[in-house]
Coordinates of C-alpha atoms in Angstrom, one line a residue:
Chain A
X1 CA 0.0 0.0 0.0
X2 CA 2.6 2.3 -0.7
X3 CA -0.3 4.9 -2.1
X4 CA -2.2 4.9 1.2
X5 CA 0.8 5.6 3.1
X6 CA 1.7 8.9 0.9
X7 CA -1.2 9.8 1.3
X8 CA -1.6 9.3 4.8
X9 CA 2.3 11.2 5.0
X10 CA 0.7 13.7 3.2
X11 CA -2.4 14.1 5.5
X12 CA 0.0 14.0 8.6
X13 CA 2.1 16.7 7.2
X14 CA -0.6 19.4 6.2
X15 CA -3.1 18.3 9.5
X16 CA 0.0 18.4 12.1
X17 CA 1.3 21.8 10.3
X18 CA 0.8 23.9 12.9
X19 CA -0.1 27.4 11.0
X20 CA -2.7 25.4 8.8
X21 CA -3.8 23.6 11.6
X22 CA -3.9 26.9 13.9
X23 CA -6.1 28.6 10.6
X24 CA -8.6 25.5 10.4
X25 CA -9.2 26.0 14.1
X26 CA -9.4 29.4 13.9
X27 CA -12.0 29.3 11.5
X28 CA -14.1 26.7 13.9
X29 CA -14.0 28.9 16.4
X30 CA -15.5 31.8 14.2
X31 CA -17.7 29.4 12.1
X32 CA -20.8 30.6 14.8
X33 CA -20.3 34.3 14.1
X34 CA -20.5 33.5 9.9
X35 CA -23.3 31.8 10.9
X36 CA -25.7 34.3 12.8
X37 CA -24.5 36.8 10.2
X38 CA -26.0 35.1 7.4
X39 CA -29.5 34.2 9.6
X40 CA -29.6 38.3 10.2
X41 CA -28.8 39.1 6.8
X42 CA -31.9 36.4 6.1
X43 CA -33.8 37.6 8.5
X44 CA -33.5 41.3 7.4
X45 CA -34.0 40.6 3.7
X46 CA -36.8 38.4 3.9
X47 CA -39.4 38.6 7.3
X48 CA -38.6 42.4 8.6
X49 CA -38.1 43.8 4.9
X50 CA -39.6 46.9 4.0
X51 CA -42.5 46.0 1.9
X52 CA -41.9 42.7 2.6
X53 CA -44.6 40.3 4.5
X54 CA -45.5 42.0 7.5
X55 CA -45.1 45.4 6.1
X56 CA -49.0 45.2 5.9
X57 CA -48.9 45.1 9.3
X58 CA -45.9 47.4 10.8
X59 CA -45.0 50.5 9.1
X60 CA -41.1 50.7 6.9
X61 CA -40.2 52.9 9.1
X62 CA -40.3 50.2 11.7
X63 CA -39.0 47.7 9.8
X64 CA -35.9 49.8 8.7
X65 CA -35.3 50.2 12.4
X66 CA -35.8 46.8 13.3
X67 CA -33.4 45.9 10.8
X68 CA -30.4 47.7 13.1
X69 CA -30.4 44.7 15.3
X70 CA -29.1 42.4 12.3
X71 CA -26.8 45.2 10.8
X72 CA -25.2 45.8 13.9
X73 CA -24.4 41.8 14.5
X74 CA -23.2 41.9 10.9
X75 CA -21.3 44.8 11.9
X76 CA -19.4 43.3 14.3
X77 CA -18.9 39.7 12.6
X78 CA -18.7 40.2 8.9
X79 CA -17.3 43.6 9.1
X80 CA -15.0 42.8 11.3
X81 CA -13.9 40.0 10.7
X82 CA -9.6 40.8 10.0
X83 CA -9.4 41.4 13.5
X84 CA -11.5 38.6 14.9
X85 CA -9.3 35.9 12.9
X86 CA -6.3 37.3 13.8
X87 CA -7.4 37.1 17.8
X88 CA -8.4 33.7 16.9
X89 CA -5.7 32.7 15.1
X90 CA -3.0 33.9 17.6
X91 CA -5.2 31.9 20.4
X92 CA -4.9 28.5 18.6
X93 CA -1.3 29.0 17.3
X94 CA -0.4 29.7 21.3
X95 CA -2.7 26.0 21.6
X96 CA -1.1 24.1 19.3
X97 CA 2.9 25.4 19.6
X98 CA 2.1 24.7 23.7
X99 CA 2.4 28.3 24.6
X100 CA 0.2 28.4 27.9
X101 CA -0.6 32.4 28.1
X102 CA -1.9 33.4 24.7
X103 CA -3.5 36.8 26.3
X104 CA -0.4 38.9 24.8
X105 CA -0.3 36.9 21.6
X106 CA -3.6 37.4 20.9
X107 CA -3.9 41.2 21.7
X108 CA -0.5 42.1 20.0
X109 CA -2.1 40.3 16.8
X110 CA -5.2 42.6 16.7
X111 CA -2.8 45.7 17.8
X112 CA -1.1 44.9 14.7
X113 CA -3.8 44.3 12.7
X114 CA -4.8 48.2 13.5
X115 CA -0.9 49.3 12.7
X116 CA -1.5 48.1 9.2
X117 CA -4.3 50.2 8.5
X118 CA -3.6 53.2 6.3
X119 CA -4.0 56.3 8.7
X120 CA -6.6 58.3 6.4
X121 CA -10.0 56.7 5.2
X122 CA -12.0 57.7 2.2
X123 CA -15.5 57.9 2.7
X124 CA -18.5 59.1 0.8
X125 CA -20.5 62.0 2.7
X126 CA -24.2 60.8 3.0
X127 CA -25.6 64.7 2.0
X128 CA -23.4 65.8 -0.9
X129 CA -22.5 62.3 -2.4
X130 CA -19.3 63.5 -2.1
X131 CA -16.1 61.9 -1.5
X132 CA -14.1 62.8 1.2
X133 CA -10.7 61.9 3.3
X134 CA -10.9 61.6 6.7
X135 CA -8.3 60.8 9.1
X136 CA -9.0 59.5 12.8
X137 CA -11.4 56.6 11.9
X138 CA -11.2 53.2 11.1
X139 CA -13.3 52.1 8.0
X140 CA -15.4 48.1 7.7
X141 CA -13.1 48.4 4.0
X142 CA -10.1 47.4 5.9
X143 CA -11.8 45.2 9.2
X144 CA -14.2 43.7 6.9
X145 CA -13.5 41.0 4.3
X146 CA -10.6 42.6 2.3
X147 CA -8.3 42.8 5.4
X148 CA -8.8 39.0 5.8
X149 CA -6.4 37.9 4.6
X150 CA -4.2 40.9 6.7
X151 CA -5.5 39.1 9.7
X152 CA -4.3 35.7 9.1
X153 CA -0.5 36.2 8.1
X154 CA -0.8 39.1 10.9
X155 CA -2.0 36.2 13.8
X156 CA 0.5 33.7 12.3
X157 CA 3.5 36.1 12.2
X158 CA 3.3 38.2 15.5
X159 CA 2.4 35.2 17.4
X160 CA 5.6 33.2 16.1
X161 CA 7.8 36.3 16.6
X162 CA 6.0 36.8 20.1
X163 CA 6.6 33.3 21.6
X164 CA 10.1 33.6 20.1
X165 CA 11.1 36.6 21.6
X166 CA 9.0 35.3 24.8
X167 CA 11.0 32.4 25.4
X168 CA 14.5 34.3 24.8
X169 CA 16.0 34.0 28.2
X170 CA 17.8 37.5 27.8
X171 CA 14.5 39.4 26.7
X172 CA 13.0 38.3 30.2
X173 CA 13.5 40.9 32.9
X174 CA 14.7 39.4 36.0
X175 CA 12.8 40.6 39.6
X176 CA 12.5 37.1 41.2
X177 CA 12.1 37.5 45.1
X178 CA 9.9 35.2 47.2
X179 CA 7.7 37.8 48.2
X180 CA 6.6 38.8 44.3
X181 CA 3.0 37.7 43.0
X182 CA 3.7 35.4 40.3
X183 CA 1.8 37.2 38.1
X184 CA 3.7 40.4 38.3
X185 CA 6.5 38.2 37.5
X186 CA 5.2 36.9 34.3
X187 CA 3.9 40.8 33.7
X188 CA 7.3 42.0 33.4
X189 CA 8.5 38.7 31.4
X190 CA 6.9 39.8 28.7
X191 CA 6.8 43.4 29.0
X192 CA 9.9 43.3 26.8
X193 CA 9.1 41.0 23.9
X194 CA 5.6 42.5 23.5
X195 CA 7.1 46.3 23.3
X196 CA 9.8 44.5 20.3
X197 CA 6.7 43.2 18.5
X198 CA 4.8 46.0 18.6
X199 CA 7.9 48.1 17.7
X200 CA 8.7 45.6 15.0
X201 CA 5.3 45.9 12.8
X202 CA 5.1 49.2 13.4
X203 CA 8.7 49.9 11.4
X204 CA 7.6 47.6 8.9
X205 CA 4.6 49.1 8.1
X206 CA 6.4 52.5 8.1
X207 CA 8.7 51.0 5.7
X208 CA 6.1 49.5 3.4
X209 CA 4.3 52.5 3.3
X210 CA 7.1 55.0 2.6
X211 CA 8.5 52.7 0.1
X212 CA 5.4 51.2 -1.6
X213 CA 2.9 54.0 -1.2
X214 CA 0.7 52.0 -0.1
X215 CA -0.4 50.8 3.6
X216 CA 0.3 47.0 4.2
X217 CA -3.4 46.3 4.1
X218 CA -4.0 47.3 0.3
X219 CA -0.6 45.3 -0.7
X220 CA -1.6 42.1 1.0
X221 CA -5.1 42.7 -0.6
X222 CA -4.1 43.2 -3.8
X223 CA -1.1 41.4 -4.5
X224 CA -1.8 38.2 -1.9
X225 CA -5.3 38.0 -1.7
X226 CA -6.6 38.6 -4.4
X227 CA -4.7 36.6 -6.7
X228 CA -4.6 33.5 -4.9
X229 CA -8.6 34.0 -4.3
X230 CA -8.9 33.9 -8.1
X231 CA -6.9 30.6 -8.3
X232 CA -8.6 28.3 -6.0
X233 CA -12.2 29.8 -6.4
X234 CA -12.6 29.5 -10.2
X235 CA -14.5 26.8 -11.7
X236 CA -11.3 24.1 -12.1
X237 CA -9.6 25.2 -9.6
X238 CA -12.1 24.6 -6.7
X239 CA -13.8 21.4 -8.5
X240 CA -9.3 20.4 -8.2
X241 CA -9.3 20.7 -4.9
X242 CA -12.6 19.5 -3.7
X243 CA -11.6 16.6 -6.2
X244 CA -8.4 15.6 -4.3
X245 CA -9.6 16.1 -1.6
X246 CA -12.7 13.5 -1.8
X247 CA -9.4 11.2 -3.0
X248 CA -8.0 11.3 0.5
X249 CA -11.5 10.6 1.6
X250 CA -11.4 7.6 -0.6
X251 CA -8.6 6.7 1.3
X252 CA -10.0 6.9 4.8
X253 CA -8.4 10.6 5.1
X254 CA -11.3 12.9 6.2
X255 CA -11.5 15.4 3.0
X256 CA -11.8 18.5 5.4
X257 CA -8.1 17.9 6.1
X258 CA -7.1 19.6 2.3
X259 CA -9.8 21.7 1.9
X260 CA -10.1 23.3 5.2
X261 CA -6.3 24.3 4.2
X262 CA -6.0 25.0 1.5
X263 CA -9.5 26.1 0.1
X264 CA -11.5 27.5 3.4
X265 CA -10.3 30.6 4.1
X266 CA -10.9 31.9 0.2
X267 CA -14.8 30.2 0.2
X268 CA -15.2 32.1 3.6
X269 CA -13.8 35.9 1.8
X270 CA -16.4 34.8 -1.4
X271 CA -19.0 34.0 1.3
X272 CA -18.4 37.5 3.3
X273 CA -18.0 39.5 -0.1
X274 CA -21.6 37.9 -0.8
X275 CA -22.8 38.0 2.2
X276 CA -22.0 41.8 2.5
X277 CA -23.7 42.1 -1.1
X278 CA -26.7 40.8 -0.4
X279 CA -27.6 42.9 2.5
X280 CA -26.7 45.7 0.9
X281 CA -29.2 45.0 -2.5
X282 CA -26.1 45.1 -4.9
X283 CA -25.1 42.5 -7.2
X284 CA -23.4 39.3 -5.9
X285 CA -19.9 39.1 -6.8
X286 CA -19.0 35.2 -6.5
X287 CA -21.2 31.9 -7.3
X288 CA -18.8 29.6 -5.9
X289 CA -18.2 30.5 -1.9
X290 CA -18.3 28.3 1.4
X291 CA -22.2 27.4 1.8
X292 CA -22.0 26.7 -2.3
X293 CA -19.9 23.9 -1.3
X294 CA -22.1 22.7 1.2
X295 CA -24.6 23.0 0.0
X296 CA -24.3 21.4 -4.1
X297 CA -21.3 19.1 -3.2
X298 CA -22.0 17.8 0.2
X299 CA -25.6 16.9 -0.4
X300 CA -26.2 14.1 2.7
X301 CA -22.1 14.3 3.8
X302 CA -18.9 14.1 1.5
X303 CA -19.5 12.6 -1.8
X304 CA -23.4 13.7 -1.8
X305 CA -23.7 10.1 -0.1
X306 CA -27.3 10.6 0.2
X307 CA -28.1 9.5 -3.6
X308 CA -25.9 7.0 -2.5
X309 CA -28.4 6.0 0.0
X310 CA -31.6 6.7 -1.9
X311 CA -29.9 4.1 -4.7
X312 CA -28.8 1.3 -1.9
X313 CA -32.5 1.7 -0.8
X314 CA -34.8 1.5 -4.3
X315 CA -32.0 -1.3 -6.1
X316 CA -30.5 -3.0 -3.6
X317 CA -30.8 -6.9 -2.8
X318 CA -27.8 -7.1 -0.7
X319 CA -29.3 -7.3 3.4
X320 CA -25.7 -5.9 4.9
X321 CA -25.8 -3.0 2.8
X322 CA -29.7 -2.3 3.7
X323 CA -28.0 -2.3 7.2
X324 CA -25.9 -0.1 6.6
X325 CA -28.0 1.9 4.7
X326 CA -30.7 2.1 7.6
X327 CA -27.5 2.9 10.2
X328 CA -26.4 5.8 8.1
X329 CA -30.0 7.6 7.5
X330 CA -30.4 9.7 10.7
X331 CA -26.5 10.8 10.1
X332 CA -27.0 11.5 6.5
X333 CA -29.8 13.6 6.6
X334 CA -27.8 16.3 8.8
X335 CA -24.9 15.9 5.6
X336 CA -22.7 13.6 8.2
X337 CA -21.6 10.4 5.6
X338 CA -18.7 8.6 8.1
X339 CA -21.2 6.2 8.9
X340 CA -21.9 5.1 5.0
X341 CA -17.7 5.8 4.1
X342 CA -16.4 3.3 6.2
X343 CA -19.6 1.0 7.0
X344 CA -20.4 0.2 3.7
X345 CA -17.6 0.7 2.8
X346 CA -16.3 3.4 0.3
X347 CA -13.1 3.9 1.5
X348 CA -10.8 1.2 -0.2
X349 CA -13.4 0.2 -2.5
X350 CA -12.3 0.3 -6.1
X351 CA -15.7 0.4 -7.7
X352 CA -17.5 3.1 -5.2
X353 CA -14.9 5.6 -5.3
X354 CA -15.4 6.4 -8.5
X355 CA -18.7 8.2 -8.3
X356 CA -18.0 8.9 -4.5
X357 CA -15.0 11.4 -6.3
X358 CA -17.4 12.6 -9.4
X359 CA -20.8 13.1 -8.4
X360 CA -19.9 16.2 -6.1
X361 CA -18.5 17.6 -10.0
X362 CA -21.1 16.7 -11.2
X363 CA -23.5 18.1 -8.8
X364 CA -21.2 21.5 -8.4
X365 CA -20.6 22.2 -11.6
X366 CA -24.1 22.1 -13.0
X367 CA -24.9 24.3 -9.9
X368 CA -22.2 26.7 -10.7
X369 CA -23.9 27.3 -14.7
X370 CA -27.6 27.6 -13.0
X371 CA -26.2 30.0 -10.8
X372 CA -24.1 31.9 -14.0
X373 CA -27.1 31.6 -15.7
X374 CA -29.7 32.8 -13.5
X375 CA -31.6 29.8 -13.2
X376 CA -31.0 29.9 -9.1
X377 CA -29.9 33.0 -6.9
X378 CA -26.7 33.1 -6.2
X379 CA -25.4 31.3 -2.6
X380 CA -25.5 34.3 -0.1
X381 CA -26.2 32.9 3.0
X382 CA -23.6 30.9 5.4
X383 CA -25.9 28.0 7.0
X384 CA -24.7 25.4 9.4
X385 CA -22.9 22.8 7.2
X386 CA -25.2 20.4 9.4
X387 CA -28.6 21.7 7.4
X388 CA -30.3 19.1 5.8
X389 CA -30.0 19.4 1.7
X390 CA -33.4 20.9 -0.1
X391 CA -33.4 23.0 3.2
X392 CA -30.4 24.2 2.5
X393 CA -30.8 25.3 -0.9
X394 CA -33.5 27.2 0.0
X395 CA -31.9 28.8 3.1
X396 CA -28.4 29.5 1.8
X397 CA -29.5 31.4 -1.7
X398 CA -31.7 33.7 0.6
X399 CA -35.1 32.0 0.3
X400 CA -34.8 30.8 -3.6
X401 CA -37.1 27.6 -4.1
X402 CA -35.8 26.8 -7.2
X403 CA -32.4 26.1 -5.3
X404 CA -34.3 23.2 -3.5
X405 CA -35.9 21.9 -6.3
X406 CA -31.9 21.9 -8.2
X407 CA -31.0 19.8 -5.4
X408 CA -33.4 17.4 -5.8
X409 CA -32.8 17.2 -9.8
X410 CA -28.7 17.2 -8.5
X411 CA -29.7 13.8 -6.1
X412 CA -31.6 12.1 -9.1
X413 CA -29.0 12.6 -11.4
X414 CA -26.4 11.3 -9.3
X415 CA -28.5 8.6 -7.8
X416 CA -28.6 7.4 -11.2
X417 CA -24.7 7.7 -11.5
X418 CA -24.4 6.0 -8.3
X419 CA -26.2 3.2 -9.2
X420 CA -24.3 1.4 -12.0
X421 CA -21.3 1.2 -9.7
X422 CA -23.1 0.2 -6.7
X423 CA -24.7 -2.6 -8.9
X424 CA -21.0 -3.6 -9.5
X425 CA -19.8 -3.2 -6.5
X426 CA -22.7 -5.3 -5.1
X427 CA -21.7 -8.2 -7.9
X428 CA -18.2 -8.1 -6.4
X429 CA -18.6 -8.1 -3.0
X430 CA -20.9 -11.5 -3.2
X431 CA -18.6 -12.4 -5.6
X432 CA -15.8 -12.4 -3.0
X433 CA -18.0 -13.8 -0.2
X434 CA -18.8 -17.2 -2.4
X435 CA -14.9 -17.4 -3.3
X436 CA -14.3 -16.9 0.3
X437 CA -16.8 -19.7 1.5
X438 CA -16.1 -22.4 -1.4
Chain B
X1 CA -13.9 3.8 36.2
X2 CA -12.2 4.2 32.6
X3 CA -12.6 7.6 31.3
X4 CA -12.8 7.2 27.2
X5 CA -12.1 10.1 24.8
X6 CA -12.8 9.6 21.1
X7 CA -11.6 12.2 18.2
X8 CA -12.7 12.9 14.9
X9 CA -12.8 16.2 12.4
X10 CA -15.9 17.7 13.9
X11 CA -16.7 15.6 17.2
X12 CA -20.0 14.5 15.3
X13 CA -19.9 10.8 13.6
X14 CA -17.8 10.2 16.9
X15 CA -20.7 11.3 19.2
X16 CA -23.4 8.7 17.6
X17 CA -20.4 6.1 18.4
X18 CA -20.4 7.5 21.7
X19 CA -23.8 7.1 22.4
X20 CA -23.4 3.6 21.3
X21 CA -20.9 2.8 23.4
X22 CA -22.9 4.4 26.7
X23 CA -25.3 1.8 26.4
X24 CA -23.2 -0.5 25.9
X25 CA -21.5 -0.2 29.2
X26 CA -24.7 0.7 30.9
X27 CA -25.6 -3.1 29.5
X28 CA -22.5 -4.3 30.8
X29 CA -22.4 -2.9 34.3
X30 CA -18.9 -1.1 32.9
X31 CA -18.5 2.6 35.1
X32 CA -17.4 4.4 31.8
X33 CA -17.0 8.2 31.3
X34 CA -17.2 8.8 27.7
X35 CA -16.9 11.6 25.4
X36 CA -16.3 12.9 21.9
X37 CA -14.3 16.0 21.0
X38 CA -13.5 17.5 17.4
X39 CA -9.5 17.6 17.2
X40 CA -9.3 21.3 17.3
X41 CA -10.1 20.2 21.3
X42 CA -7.1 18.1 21.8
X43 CA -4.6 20.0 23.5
X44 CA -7.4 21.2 26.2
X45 CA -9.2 18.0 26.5
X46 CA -6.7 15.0 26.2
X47 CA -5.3 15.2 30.0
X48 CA -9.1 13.8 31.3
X49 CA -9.0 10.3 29.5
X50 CA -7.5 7.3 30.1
X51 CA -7.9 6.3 26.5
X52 CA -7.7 8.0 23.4
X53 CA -9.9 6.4 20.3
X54 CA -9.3 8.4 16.9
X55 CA -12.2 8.4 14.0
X56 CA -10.9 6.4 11.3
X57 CA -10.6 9.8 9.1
X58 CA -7.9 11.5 11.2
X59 CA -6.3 8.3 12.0
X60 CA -3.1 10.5 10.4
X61 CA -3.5 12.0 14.2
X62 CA -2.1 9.3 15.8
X63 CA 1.8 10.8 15.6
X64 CA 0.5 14.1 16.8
X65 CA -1.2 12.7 19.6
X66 CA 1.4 10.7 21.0
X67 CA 3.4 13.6 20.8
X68 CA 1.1 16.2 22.8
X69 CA 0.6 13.4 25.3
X70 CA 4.9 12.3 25.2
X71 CA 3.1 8.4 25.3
X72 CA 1.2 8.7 28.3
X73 CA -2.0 8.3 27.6
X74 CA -2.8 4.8 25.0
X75 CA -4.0 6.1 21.7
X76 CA -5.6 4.1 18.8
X77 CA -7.6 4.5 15.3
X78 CA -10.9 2.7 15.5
X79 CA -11.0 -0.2 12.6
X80 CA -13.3 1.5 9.5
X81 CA -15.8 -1.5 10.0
X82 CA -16.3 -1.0 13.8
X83 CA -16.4 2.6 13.4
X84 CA -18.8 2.5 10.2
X85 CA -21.3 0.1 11.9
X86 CA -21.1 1.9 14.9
X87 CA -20.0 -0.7 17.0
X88 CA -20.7 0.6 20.1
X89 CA -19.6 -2.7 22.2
X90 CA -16.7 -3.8 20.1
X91 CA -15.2 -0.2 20.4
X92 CA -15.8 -0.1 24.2
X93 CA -14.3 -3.6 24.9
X94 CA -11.1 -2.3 22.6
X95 CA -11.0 0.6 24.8
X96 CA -10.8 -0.9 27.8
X97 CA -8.4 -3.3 26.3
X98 CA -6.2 -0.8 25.9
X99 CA -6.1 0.9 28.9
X100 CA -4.6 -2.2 30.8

């Protein structure tokens, strides 16, 4: 098995990487705050929308106002979300490198995060439409979405450098005495290293923005972000990704490994820029984004295992797979397949992983051209990867029915794909048990 | 008393083992503390069990585990098949295997 153990070397390497790892966590810690944001955004664009359904009942006015409950909690999630992952991300790096106090880490990261920001705002003056620079504020264009990215490399970098300097013997100032709370102590151990970092970021963003022009938020933006975003969230490149990793899935490798790495944090920018979009009634910039993932190519868990259900339940004659396929229903239904992988199962099996790999392409990328082509709203709302599929259609485009009914149509279609290769794999597997009892 | 902790990507196939392996040692008279953490938990939660049991799908944990815990606590992947039919008794009986 000289596959399975590359790709098990490869798993190890990218899962026990502590910087991805620290990110993946990061973004399951925040994962609740993308979630209430969409629900608000929901909420405000559907129920408590002027001329929406109860405006027979409660004046706009009211509505409008109502609607600052939801804009405020988008406000403070969405909006701010460069200095939220880089708290979080400086929290779980401190976790996972076995720092124990990540209180100075984690503050030094946002601190930072604010040092990057360019020191005037533009800003458009509600009365005369007119734009105007200001200088004193801090705008949602660089907390929000766009500074993302900022965030990250900011909680990765000052964190390292932190717990570096931190555990440098000669950066520690020395006031032992018996009678000293040890908290002082530890106080004044780092009183040094975090003045350095602080010290540190601040040159360098001097230096970037007296050489470049430009503060360190806009470069990272435009010449990290933005590029790499483009990569891994076009068409090919996302259907690569999800494709390899529903390989290491194949292999017994859970697929969240890769593309929480490598692919998360740019479906979670599409999502916000979306997001952002949709409560603000202009057009929506991306189809493909994190609930677009969840909900076209993880109808019923990894693989869209539910039409791999519905076929083991109408065509197949085999009892132990009926088993199975009774075990796995509760899990399934809540898009949670680990039941149906390795019960059935998938993993190993030459015959199954074929459509377990393909049916997500098939299901995403017809989703992607109904989406380019209007036939469904575009994915604007970050649901619970937990919500059952034909809910989640609905839910995650914003209330569009016809998203339900194109996951139905995506779990007939790949029922029927399924179901050759289940036939076969059905034929081999009594196949093997006759050989195995003659 | 053996106090169980089992790991996987999101802590949720895991728990429906879990509960599987509660009855199980309710059945069998077996004093068991059992619980189920995603493996973004694993550096808070690993010094409360006696046993660590990883999910099949982050079996590639084992290395890292063994490192956080330096060996001291007995970690193992659950076989696919067990962990597929949600063998709540097998599991628990491997568990407590384990911990002697």
């Amino acid at each position: 098995m000289k596959l399975l153990d590359q790709a098990v070397n490869v798993a190890q390497r990218i899962g026990g990487q502590v910087h991805l790892r620290s990110l993946r966590d990061a973004f399951a810690t925040l994962m609740p705050f993308f979630v209430l944001a969409g629900l608000m955004v929901l909420l405000n664009n559907t129920l408590i929308k002027p001329e929406g359904i109860l405006s027979g009942f409660i004046s706009n006015a009211t509505l409008t106002h109502w609607q600052q409950v939801g804009n405020s909690i988008v406000n403070g999630s969405l909006n701010f979300i460069s200095v939220l992952i880089a708290g979080a991300i400086a929290y779980h790096l401190c976790q996972n490198k076995g720092y124990a106090d990540p209180i100075a880490p984690v503050l030094l990261s946002i601190a930072t995060v604010v040092i990057f920001m360019p020191e005037s705002i533009h800003l458009t003056d509600v009365l005369t439409q007119k734009s105007v620079t200001v200088t004193g504020g801090i705008s949602f264009a660089s907390t929000g979405s766009a500074g993302m990215f900022v965030g990250i490399l900011t909680g990765l970098v000052v964190t390292s450098l932190f717990i570096r300097l931190a555990n440098a013997k000669r950066l520690q100032v020395n006031i032992s005495g018996g009678a000293i709370p040890p908290a002082v102590v530890r106080s004044f151990n780092t009183l040094i290293p975090i003045m350095l970092t602080m010290i540190v970021f601040a040159l360098f963003s001097f230096a970037v923005q007296s050489l470049s022009g430009m503060d360190v938020n806009t470069l990272i933006a435009t010449l990290i972000q933005q590029p790499l975003k483009s990569v891994t969230t076009s068409l090919p490149g996302f259907l690569l990704i999800t494709t390899v990793a529903n390989l290491f899935f194949s292999v017994g490798i859970h697929q969240g490994v890769i593309s929480g790495a490598l692919l998360d944090p740019f479906l979670l920018n599409n999502m916000q820029e979306n997001t952002l979009a949709f409560a603000q009634h202009q057009d929506i910039p991306n189809i493909i984004c994190m609930a677009f993932k969840d909900t076209f190519g993880v109808m019923g868990g990894s693989g869209n295992t539910i039409a791999l259900l519905i076929a083991i339940y109408l065509f197949s004659r085999k009892a132990d797979y009926r088993d199975i396929a009774k075990l796995s229903t509760a899990p399934c239904l809540f898009n949670i397949s680990e039941p149906i992988i390795f019960g059935l199962p998938i993993v190993f099996n030459p015959v199954l992983i074929i459509p377990f790999v393909l049916a997500p392409v098939i299901s995403l990328t017809t989703a992607y051209y109904a989406t380019a082509w209007g036939w469904i709203n575009h994915v604007t709302v970050q649901i619970p990867w937990t919500t059952p599929p034909i809910i989640s259609g609905f839910l995650a485009t914003g209330g569009d029915w016809r998203a339900s009914v194109l996951q139905a149509l995506l779990i007939a279609i790949t029922v029927c794909f399924y179901l050759p290769f289940l036939k076969f794999a059905e034929r081999v597997a009594m196949a093997q048990a006759a050989s195995s009892q003659g | 008393m053996i106090k169980i902790m089992l790991v996987c990507n999101a802590g949720m196939s895991t728990s429906m083992l879990m509960n599987k392996m509660v009855e199980a040692a309710k059945q069998q008279d077996i004093d068991a503390e059992i619980w189920a953490i995603p493996d973004a938990k694993l550096n808070e939660e690993w010094k409360k069990a006696d046993v660590i049991l990883l999910g099949p799908q982050v079996s590639y944990l084992k290395s890292r585990v063994e490192t956080i815990t330096a060996g001291s606590v007995p970690v193992e992947a659950i076989p696919m098949l067990d962990y597929g039919r949600m063998n709540g008794p097998g599991v628990l009986a491997m568990a407590i295997k384990m911990k002697k």
